[in-house]
Short mmCIF file of C-alpha atoms in Angstrom, two decimals:
data_model
loop_
_atom_site.label_atom_id
_atom_site.label_comp_id
_atom_site.label_asym_id
_atom_site.label_seq_id
_atom_site.Cartn_x
_atom_site.Cartn_y
_atom_site.Cartn_z
CA MET N 1 50.80 -12.53 -125.44
CA MET N 2 48.52 -9.49 -125.38
CA ARG N 3 48.52 -7.61 -128.64
CA THR N 4 50.32 -4.18 -128.91
CA LEU N 5 48.40 -1.55 -130.83
CA THR N 6 49.70 -0.49 -134.26
CA GLU N 7 50.16 3.11 -135.38
CA ASP N 8 46.98 3.05 -137.48
CA GLN N 9 44.89 2.01 -134.47
CA VAL N 10 45.67 5.17 -132.49
CA GLU N 11 44.68 8.63 -133.44
CA VAL N 12 44.52 11.94 -131.73
CA GLY N 13 41.26 11.93 -129.67
CA SER N 14 41.41 8.24 -128.95
CA LEU N 15 40.07 7.55 -125.45
CA LEU N 16 41.75 5.01 -123.04
CA PRO N 17 39.40 2.84 -121.07
CA ASP N 18 39.22 3.92 -117.40
CA LEU N 19 41.42 2.02 -114.91
CA VAL N 20 39.95 1.93 -111.36
CA ILE N 21 42.21 0.97 -108.51
CA GLU N 22 40.81 0.51 -105.03
CA LEU N 23 43.50 1.75 -102.64
CA SER N 24 43.45 -0.72 -99.92
CA PRO N 25 46.11 -0.47 -97.18
CA THR N 26 47.71 -3.46 -98.80
CA VAL N 27 48.11 -1.67 -102.12
CA ILE N 28 49.59 1.39 -100.37
CA VAL N 29 52.08 -0.68 -98.26
CA SER N 30 53.00 -3.25 -100.92
CA THR N 31 53.75 -0.66 -103.57
CA ALA N 32 55.68 1.49 -101.11
CA LEU N 33 57.87 -1.51 -100.25
CA ALA N 34 58.20 -2.70 -103.83
CA THR N 35 59.46 0.71 -104.70
CA MET N 36 61.98 0.60 -101.69
CA ASP N 37 60.33 3.60 -100.15
CA PHE N 38 60.24 3.10 -96.43
CA THR N 39 59.16 6.66 -95.42
CA PRO N 40 56.64 6.05 -92.59
CA VAL N 41 53.80 8.01 -94.12
CA HIS N 42 53.51 5.17 -96.66
CA HIS N 43 53.18 2.26 -94.24
CA ASP N 44 52.69 3.57 -90.71
CA VAL N 45 49.16 4.85 -89.95
CA GLU N 46 50.02 6.44 -86.61
CA GLY N 47 53.16 8.03 -88.12
CA ALA N 48 51.12 9.43 -91.03
CA ARG N 49 48.52 10.88 -88.73
CA ALA N 50 51.19 12.44 -86.45
CA GLN N 51 52.32 14.38 -89.54
CA GLY N 52 48.88 15.69 -90.16
CA SER N 53 47.83 13.18 -92.85
CA LYS N 54 44.47 11.45 -92.72
CA ASP N 55 45.95 7.99 -93.29
CA ILE N 56 48.86 6.31 -95.10
CA PHE N 57 49.06 7.44 -98.77
CA LEU N 58 50.49 6.30 -102.07
CA ASN N 59 54.13 7.19 -102.72
CA ILE N 60 55.33 9.05 -105.86
CA LEU N 61 57.30 6.15 -107.29
CA THR N 62 54.04 4.14 -107.42
CA THR N 63 52.13 6.93 -108.97
CA MET N 64 54.64 6.83 -111.77
CA GLY N 65 54.43 3.08 -112.03
CA LEU N 66 50.66 3.12 -112.13
CA VAL N 67 50.60 5.96 -114.82
CA GLU N 68 53.00 3.74 -116.86
CA ARG N 69 50.83 0.63 -116.29
CA TYR N 70 47.73 2.55 -117.30
CA VAL N 71 49.13 3.25 -120.75
CA THR N 72 50.79 -0.09 -121.40
CA ASP N 73 47.64 -1.92 -120.24
CA TRP N 74 45.85 -0.28 -123.15
CA ALA N 75 48.67 0.19 -125.77
CA GLY N 76 50.10 -3.22 -125.27
CA PRO N 77 53.35 -4.76 -123.90
CA GLU N 78 55.53 -3.68 -126.67
CA ALA N 79 54.60 0.02 -126.51
CA LEU N 80 57.88 1.82 -125.82
CA ILE N 81 57.49 4.24 -122.94
CA ARG N 82 59.70 7.26 -123.57
CA GLY N 83 58.66 9.68 -120.91
CA ILE N 84 56.30 10.26 -118.05
CA ASN N 85 55.57 13.89 -116.92
CA VAL N 86 53.41 14.07 -113.89
CA LYS N 87 52.13 17.09 -111.92
CA LEU N 88 51.45 15.90 -108.36
CA GLY N 89 48.19 16.93 -106.72
CA VAL N 90 46.24 15.79 -103.74
CA PRO N 91 47.36 12.73 -101.79
CA ALA N 92 45.86 9.26 -102.58
CA TYR N 93 44.85 7.97 -99.14
CA ALA N 94 44.25 4.33 -98.16
CA GLY N 95 40.54 3.74 -98.47
CA ASP N 96 40.12 5.98 -101.49
CA THR N 97 39.59 4.94 -105.15
CA LEU N 98 42.05 6.00 -107.82
CA THR N 99 40.53 6.38 -111.30
CA PHE N 100 42.64 6.90 -114.36
CA THR N 101 41.32 8.43 -117.53
CA GLY N 102 43.32 9.21 -120.66
CA THR N 103 43.14 10.69 -124.18
CA VAL N 104 45.55 10.64 -126.99
CA VAL N 105 46.45 14.31 -127.54
CA ALA N 106 49.34 14.25 -130.08
CA CYS N 107 51.08 12.11 -132.68
CA GLU N 108 54.33 13.40 -134.10
CA ASP N 109 57.13 11.44 -135.95
CA GLY N 110 55.90 8.04 -134.59
CA GLU N 111 55.67 9.36 -130.99
CA PHE N 112 52.22 9.53 -129.33
CA THR N 113 51.36 11.61 -126.34
CA VAL N 114 48.61 10.57 -123.90
CA GLU N 115 47.14 12.98 -121.39
CA VAL N 116 46.44 11.10 -118.23
CA CYS N 117 44.57 12.10 -115.15
CA GLY N 118 44.38 10.09 -111.94
CA LYS N 119 41.52 11.29 -109.71
CA VAL N 120 40.66 10.48 -106.10
CA SER N 121 37.84 11.70 -103.92
CA LEU N 122 39.81 14.78 -102.98
CA GLY N 123 40.56 15.78 -106.56
CA ASP N 124 43.41 15.20 -108.99
CA HIS N 125 46.05 13.07 -107.53
CA ALA N 126 48.21 13.09 -110.64
CA SER N 127 47.87 14.66 -114.06
CA GLY N 128 50.28 14.74 -116.95
CA THR N 129 51.40 13.07 -120.11
CA VAL N 130 52.98 9.91 -121.15
CA ARG N 131 54.99 9.73 -124.32
CA PHE N 132 55.51 6.36 -126.22
CA ALA N 133 56.15 4.80 -129.52
CA LEU N 134 54.61 1.72 -131.18
CA PRO N 135 56.73 -1.02 -132.79
CA ASP N 136 56.70 -1.14 -136.62
CA HIS N 137 55.38 -4.64 -137.20
CA MET W 1 70.67 32.52 -88.67
CA SER W 2 68.36 35.38 -88.10
CA ALA W 3 67.41 38.52 -89.94
CA ALA W 4 69.44 40.48 -87.46
CA ASP W 5 72.74 38.94 -88.62
CA GLY W 6 73.09 40.98 -91.70
CA PRO W 7 71.70 39.74 -95.03
CA GLY W 8 68.11 38.33 -94.76
CA PHE W 9 67.23 34.65 -94.95
CA HIS W 10 66.07 35.09 -98.52
CA ASP W 11 69.37 36.48 -99.72
CA LEU W 12 71.49 33.78 -97.95
CA LEU W 13 69.23 31.12 -99.47
CA LEU W 14 69.59 32.54 -102.98
CA ALA W 15 73.43 32.82 -102.52
CA LEU W 16 73.48 29.09 -101.32
CA ALA W 17 71.36 28.05 -104.35
CA GLU W 18 73.66 29.81 -106.71
CA ARG W 19 76.66 28.14 -105.29
CA GLN W 20 74.96 24.66 -105.36
CA ALA W 21 73.88 25.23 -108.97
CA ALA W 22 77.48 26.03 -109.88
CA VAL W 23 78.64 22.73 -108.41
CA GLY W 24 77.00 20.99 -111.32
CA GLU W 25 76.40 17.20 -111.52
CA VAL W 26 77.37 15.25 -108.40
CA ARG W 27 77.70 11.40 -108.76
CA GLY W 28 76.09 9.30 -106.16
CA VAL W 29 76.92 5.69 -105.21
CA ALA W 30 76.12 2.81 -107.48
CA ALA W 31 72.93 0.79 -106.82
CA ALA W 32 73.23 -1.93 -104.18
CA ASP W 33 71.98 -4.48 -106.67
CA PRO W 34 71.97 -4.67 -110.48
CA VAL W 35 68.66 -4.72 -112.35
CA ASN W 36 67.33 -8.06 -111.30
CA LEU W 37 64.21 -10.30 -111.79
CA PRO W 38 63.14 -10.63 -108.06
CA MET W 39 62.91 -6.93 -107.56
CA ILE W 40 61.03 -6.52 -110.91
CA ARG W 41 58.60 -9.36 -109.88
CA HIS W 42 57.95 -7.80 -106.60
CA TRP W 43 57.30 -4.42 -108.28
CA VAL W 44 55.01 -5.63 -111.04
CA ALA W 45 53.02 -7.78 -108.57
CA ALA W 46 52.43 -4.70 -106.31
CA MET W 47 51.42 -2.46 -109.22
CA GLY W 48 49.22 -5.02 -110.76
CA ASP W 49 51.24 -4.66 -114.06
CA ALA W 50 50.67 -7.80 -116.21
CA ASN W 51 53.14 -6.89 -118.95
CA PRO W 52 54.92 -10.23 -119.60
CA LEU W 53 58.05 -8.52 -121.10
CA TYR W 54 59.09 -7.65 -117.44
CA THR W 55 59.08 -11.20 -116.10
CA ASP W 56 58.48 -13.88 -118.74
CA ALA W 57 61.79 -14.78 -120.45
CA GLU W 58 60.02 -16.54 -123.38
CA ALA W 59 57.54 -13.80 -124.21
CA ALA W 60 60.38 -11.29 -123.83
CA ALA W 61 62.62 -13.20 -126.16
CA ASP W 62 59.98 -12.90 -128.95
CA SER W 63 59.43 -9.13 -128.37
CA VAL W 64 61.03 -6.06 -129.74
CA HIS W 65 63.45 -6.24 -126.79
CA GLY W 66 64.70 -9.88 -127.32
CA GLU W 67 65.17 -10.30 -123.61
CA ILE W 68 63.58 -9.38 -120.28
CA VAL W 69 63.50 -5.66 -119.57
CA ALA W 70 62.77 -3.64 -116.51
CA PRO W 71 59.63 -1.36 -116.33
CA PRO W 72 60.95 2.08 -117.23
CA ALA W 73 59.16 3.81 -114.30
CA MET W 74 61.08 1.54 -112.01
CA VAL W 75 64.27 3.44 -112.79
CA GLN W 76 64.33 5.31 -109.51
CA VAL W 77 63.82 2.21 -107.51
CA TRP W 78 67.32 0.75 -108.13
CA ASN W 79 69.09 3.37 -106.13
CA MET W 80 66.58 3.79 -103.30
CA PRO W 81 68.33 3.50 -99.95
CA GLY W 82 66.07 0.96 -98.26
CA VAL W 83 65.20 0.64 -94.61
CA GLY W 84 67.19 3.03 -92.53
CA GLY W 85 69.24 4.31 -95.52
CA ARG W 86 72.58 2.96 -96.59
CA ASP W 87 75.93 3.21 -94.97
CA GLU W 88 77.66 5.09 -97.70
CA GLN W 89 77.81 8.80 -97.46
CA GLU W 90 75.63 10.11 -100.17
CA SER W 91 76.97 13.40 -101.47
CA SER W 92 74.31 15.53 -103.00
CA PRO W 93 74.02 19.33 -103.83
CA ILE W 94 70.39 19.28 -102.62
CA GLY W 95 70.96 18.59 -98.87
CA ASP W 96 72.30 21.89 -97.86
CA VAL W 97 69.50 23.73 -99.54
CA LEU W 98 66.81 21.68 -97.91
CA GLY W 99 68.55 21.88 -94.50
CA THR W 100 68.72 25.67 -94.76
CA LEU W 101 65.03 25.86 -95.67
CA ASP W 102 64.28 23.54 -92.61
CA ALA W 103 66.39 25.77 -90.33
CA GLY W 104 64.35 28.89 -91.81
CA GLY W 105 61.12 27.31 -90.61
CA TYR W 106 60.13 25.91 -94.13
CA THR W 107 59.73 22.44 -92.61
CA GLY W 108 56.72 21.23 -94.70
CA VAL W 109 57.47 19.38 -97.96
CA VAL W 110 55.26 18.17 -100.70
CA ALA W 111 56.38 17.06 -104.15
CA THR W 112 54.77 18.92 -107.07
CA ASN W 113 56.41 17.64 -110.27
CA CYS W 114 58.02 14.42 -111.43
CA GLU W 115 59.15 14.20 -115.05
CA GLN W 116 61.08 11.16 -116.24
CA THR W 117 62.61 10.52 -119.65
CA TYR W 118 63.84 7.06 -120.70
CA ARG W 119 66.47 6.85 -123.30
CA ARG W 120 66.13 3.04 -123.44
CA TYR W 121 64.83 0.08 -121.45
CA LEU W 122 67.12 -1.46 -118.89
CA ARG W 123 68.20 -5.11 -119.03
CA LEU W 124 69.05 -7.55 -116.23
CA GLY W 125 72.59 -7.12 -114.76
CA GLU W 126 72.95 -3.43 -115.33
CA ARG W 127 74.00 -1.50 -112.30
CA LEU W 128 72.81 2.22 -112.23
CA VAL W 129 74.78 5.18 -110.85
CA PRO W 130 72.68 8.32 -110.23
CA ALA W 131 74.05 11.87 -110.67
CA THR W 132 72.24 14.81 -109.11
CA ARG W 133 72.22 18.43 -110.18
CA PHE W 134 70.59 21.23 -108.38
CA THR W 135 68.76 23.22 -110.95
CA GLY W 136 66.34 25.68 -109.41
CA LEU W 137 64.99 27.67 -106.50
CA SER W 138 62.05 29.96 -106.73
CA GLY W 139 60.12 31.84 -104.13
CA PRO W 140 58.95 32.72 -101.58
CA LYS W 141 55.49 32.10 -102.96
CA ARG W 142 52.12 32.02 -101.24
CA THR W 143 50.50 28.64 -101.74
CA ALA W 144 47.45 26.94 -100.30
CA LEU W 145 49.79 25.08 -97.84
CA GLY W 146 51.54 28.09 -96.64
CA GLU W 147 54.39 30.31 -97.90
CA GLY W 148 57.21 28.34 -99.49
CA TYR W 149 59.98 27.79 -101.93
CA PHE W 150 59.96 25.49 -104.95
CA VAL W 151 63.18 23.44 -105.18
CA THR W 152 64.09 21.67 -108.41
CA TRP W 153 66.78 19.15 -109.08
CA ASN W 154 67.64 16.70 -111.91
CA ILE W 155 68.90 13.23 -111.73
CA THR W 156 70.60 11.36 -114.56
CA TRP W 157 71.04 7.67 -114.22
CA TYR W 158 74.15 6.10 -115.74
CA SER W 159 74.75 2.50 -116.81
CA ARG W 160 78.52 2.44 -116.96
CA ASP W 161 79.05 5.80 -118.66
CA GLU W 162 75.92 5.76 -120.68
CA PRO W 163 73.01 8.07 -119.50
CA VAL W 164 69.95 5.86 -119.62
CA ALA W 165 67.22 8.02 -117.91
CA HIS W 166 66.63 11.42 -116.59
CA MET W 167 64.29 12.93 -114.01
CA LEU W 168 63.26 16.37 -113.04
CA PHE W 169 61.88 16.52 -109.53
CA ARG W 170 60.35 19.54 -107.90
CA ILE W 171 59.17 19.94 -104.33
CA LEU W 172 57.54 22.78 -102.39
CA LYS W 173 59.16 23.46 -99.00
CA PHE W 174 56.62 25.41 -97.00
CA ARG W 175 56.09 27.01 -93.65
CA PRO W 176 53.22 24.89 -92.28
CA ARG W 177 50.17 27.15 -91.32
CA GLU W 178 49.72 27.62 -87.55
CA GLN W 179 47.35 25.14 -85.96
CA LYS W 180 44.00 26.86 -85.61
CA THR W 181 42.95 25.95 -82.11
CA SER W 182 45.65 24.99 -79.70
CA PRO W 183 44.44 24.81 -76.15
CA GLY W 184 45.00 27.96 -74.23
CA ILE W 185 45.36 30.20 -77.23
CA ARG W 186 42.28 32.27 -78.08
CA GLU W 187 41.05 32.52 -81.54
CA PRO W 188 41.19 36.00 -82.97
CA TYR W 189 37.78 37.67 -82.89
CA PRO W 190 36.96 38.04 -86.58
CA LEU W 191 35.36 41.57 -86.39
CA ARG W 192 37.84 44.38 -85.81
CA PRO W 193 36.80 47.99 -85.18
CA ALA W 194 37.99 50.73 -87.61
CA VAL W 195 40.65 52.51 -85.74
CA ASN W 196 41.86 55.79 -87.35
CA GLY W 197 42.77 59.41 -86.51
CA ASP W 198 39.17 60.23 -85.65
CA THR W 199 38.49 57.12 -83.50
CA ALA W 200 41.73 56.17 -81.97
CA PHE W 201 41.14 58.09 -78.73
CA PHE W 202 37.92 56.12 -78.23
CA TRP W 203 39.65 52.69 -78.52
CA GLU W 204 42.52 53.85 -76.37
CA GLY W 205 39.91 54.76 -73.75
CA VAL W 206 38.33 51.33 -74.02
CA ALA W 207 41.61 49.70 -73.35
CA LYS W 208 41.76 51.71 -70.03
CA GLY W 209 38.17 51.08 -69.19
CA GLU W 210 37.07 54.59 -70.17
CA LEU W 211 34.01 55.43 -72.31
CA ARG W 212 35.30 58.47 -74.08
CA ILE W 213 32.99 60.84 -75.94
CA GLN W 214 34.39 63.44 -78.42
CA SER W 215 33.70 67.10 -77.71
CA CYS W 216 34.34 70.19 -79.63
CA ALA W 217 37.27 72.08 -78.08
CA ASP W 218 35.72 75.45 -79.05
CA CYS W 219 31.95 75.26 -78.42
CA GLY W 220 32.01 72.19 -76.17
CA GLU W 221 29.29 70.22 -78.11
CA LEU W 222 29.50 66.51 -77.66
CA ARG W 223 29.43 64.20 -80.64
CA HIS W 224 29.24 60.45 -81.24
CA PRO W 225 30.25 58.70 -83.41
CA PRO W 226 33.39 60.92 -83.55
CA GLY W 227 34.28 62.88 -86.57
CA PRO W 228 36.77 65.57 -87.70
CA VAL W 229 34.59 68.63 -87.61
CA CYS W 230 32.01 69.98 -85.15
CA PRO W 231 28.66 69.90 -86.78
CA SER W 232 27.61 72.85 -84.78
CA CYS W 233 30.32 75.47 -85.04
CA ARG W 234 32.57 73.87 -87.84
CA SER W 235 35.58 73.82 -85.59
CA ALA W 236 38.19 71.19 -86.20
CA ASN W 237 39.61 71.47 -82.78
CA ARG W 238 38.47 68.57 -80.65
CA THR W 239 38.87 66.89 -77.31
CA HIS W 240 36.89 64.41 -75.25
CA LEU W 241 35.33 63.71 -71.93
CA VAL W 242 34.99 60.45 -70.00
CA ALA W 243 31.34 59.40 -69.79
CA GLY W 244 30.01 58.12 -66.51
CA GLY W 245 29.16 54.69 -68.07
CA GLU W 246 25.48 54.70 -67.52
CA GLY W 247 22.68 54.91 -70.15
CA GLU W 248 19.16 53.96 -71.09
CA LEU W 249 18.03 51.76 -73.87
CA TYR W 250 16.75 54.03 -76.64
CA SER W 251 16.07 51.48 -79.36
CA TYR W 252 17.14 47.94 -80.21
CA VAL W 253 16.86 44.96 -82.54
CA VAL W 254 17.32 41.28 -81.78
CA HIS W 255 19.46 39.68 -84.51
CA HIS W 256 18.70 36.07 -85.40
CA ASN W 257 19.99 35.79 -89.03
CA PRO W 258 22.16 35.84 -91.07
CA PRO W 259 25.01 34.38 -88.98
CA VAL W 260 27.65 36.90 -87.90
CA PRO W 261 31.22 35.60 -87.43
CA GLY W 262 32.24 35.53 -83.86
CA LEU W 263 28.79 36.10 -82.42
CA LYS W 264 26.19 33.59 -81.38
CA ALA W 265 22.59 34.52 -82.43
CA PRO W 266 20.28 35.70 -81.13
CA PHE W 267 21.93 38.86 -79.86
CA VAL W 268 20.83 42.35 -79.08
CA VAL W 269 22.08 45.41 -80.85
CA ALA W 270 20.91 48.58 -79.02
CA VAL W 271 21.08 52.36 -79.29
CA VAL W 272 21.90 53.61 -75.82
CA GLU W 273 21.25 57.13 -74.76
CA LEU W 274 23.77 58.51 -72.34
CA PRO W 275 22.91 61.16 -69.73
CA GLU W 276 25.72 63.25 -71.17
CA GLY W 277 23.54 63.75 -74.24
CA VAL W 278 24.70 61.45 -77.06
CA ARG W 279 23.58 57.99 -78.21
CA ILE W 280 25.92 55.08 -78.76
CA VAL W 281 25.41 51.74 -80.44
CA GLY W 282 26.41 48.50 -78.70
CA ASN W 283 25.38 45.00 -77.74
CA VAL W 284 23.26 44.30 -74.71
CA VAL W 285 24.67 41.40 -72.74
CA ASP W 286 24.02 39.53 -69.52
CA CYS W 287 20.29 39.64 -70.35
CA PRO W 288 18.05 37.28 -72.36
CA PRO W 289 16.76 39.12 -75.41
CA GLU W 290 13.12 38.61 -74.51
CA GLU W 291 13.82 40.67 -71.24
CA VAL W 292 15.30 43.63 -73.13
CA GLY W 293 12.96 46.60 -73.39
CA ILE W 294 13.14 50.18 -74.32
CA GLY W 295 13.95 52.49 -71.39
CA MET W 296 15.81 49.80 -69.53
CA PRO W 297 18.75 51.13 -67.46
CA LEU W 298 22.12 49.91 -68.69
CA ARG W 299 25.84 50.20 -67.57
CA VAL W 300 28.77 49.89 -69.79
CA THR W 301 30.81 46.70 -69.41
CA TYR W 302 34.14 45.69 -71.11
CA ARG W 303 34.60 42.33 -72.84
CA GLN W 304 37.92 40.85 -73.80
CA MET W 305 37.15 39.43 -77.23
CA ASP W 306 40.68 37.88 -77.87
CA ASP W 307 44.24 38.44 -76.83
CA GLU W 308 44.06 42.04 -78.05
CA LEU W 309 40.62 43.30 -78.60
CA ILE W 310 38.28 44.72 -75.82
CA LEU W 311 34.85 45.88 -76.86
CA PRO W 312 32.44 48.03 -74.70
CA MET W 313 28.98 46.50 -74.28
CA TRP W 314 25.94 47.21 -72.21
CA ALA W 315 24.51 45.17 -69.30
CA PRO W 316 21.31 45.73 -67.19
CA ARG W 317 21.69 48.16 -64.38
CA GLU W 318 19.70 48.10 -61.13
CA THR W 319 17.68 51.26 -60.84
#
């Protein structure tokens, strides 16, 4: 199993490696359906355009899931996610690229905070923080 | 509901928001399915999340959890309605507020904040019940999308009677901006004349097809552009006459650059001398700029610039 980081391996200022996700229509649609979100703008191109969107776009439940994955991909499977606080920005359209960057910004009483930003070509799609703890062993 | 029916929309909305906030937490229906492996598998595959603790029983048994757990960010998924919604009548304190905003023209919606807190990881077999609380309304605020209200609510998910996760969700309900160019509707001309106490008579004349020139009510001297006081006798009494609408080109420039909103370069800006004795500035139209020349005879013409604005301009006149 992938290793989980220990507390002494993480310090304020530590950078997370970038995560780049190509937002193919398959990614947009499969994540929408896996999150049980059948709103047309997440799977129906014509429906999305009729509402003034350029194309189908990522749903919020997926954004939350990807932010969580971004942090556990780096911290390891046993990192205990305690909270995700996301400010939602521009839409992440099919055909765009979503790039996550992150920095450890705080460490208090065994709880770490990572500042995360997910950018697309239009700007910040999601920005916020993820709080997590690392196991003792 | 309209502004004419007593209290304004804003006050009614605030009153409704206050009532809904006072309702407190409203329990929804339990998830259709308990936390289960197939839905988790589907979710992690779509997300590209390779964390084995969500799907691999052996790896999970050796982990801090001791068994398979659900991805925390998946908490909202368990109670999603699915295709076409679910039969059960969902009771929520949010619906009325959103419905009222829709009725008031705030039909646009965009989520702005999502904050989730996880008290613990969920295990297979747990069935979640959401409880919703309306917590905030603020606005109206001007935003890049249009004027809107921010609506905030909280959801707590319960497993039996234990709260396991919380979410704050905030959306912006906004009045979508008007479409810029619908067929049949003219775009407003971007340059508006300054209409004030000194110039209103001139623009009222233009609207009637009259070229009005201010005159002193005491000494009779004409003046253009109009002003409050006669430069000749200092009298503040004023009146106007209606010019014949003919003139001669006294001076001009051909404007090529920089671009001017609403006008297509090159265009001619001229000083026109009226036989009445004043000069007036205006565009020369219906004539290629290279054919414009000093002394050329002109006649006033009126151009409808948009649904409201008419501007006087000058066209070549046969001598």
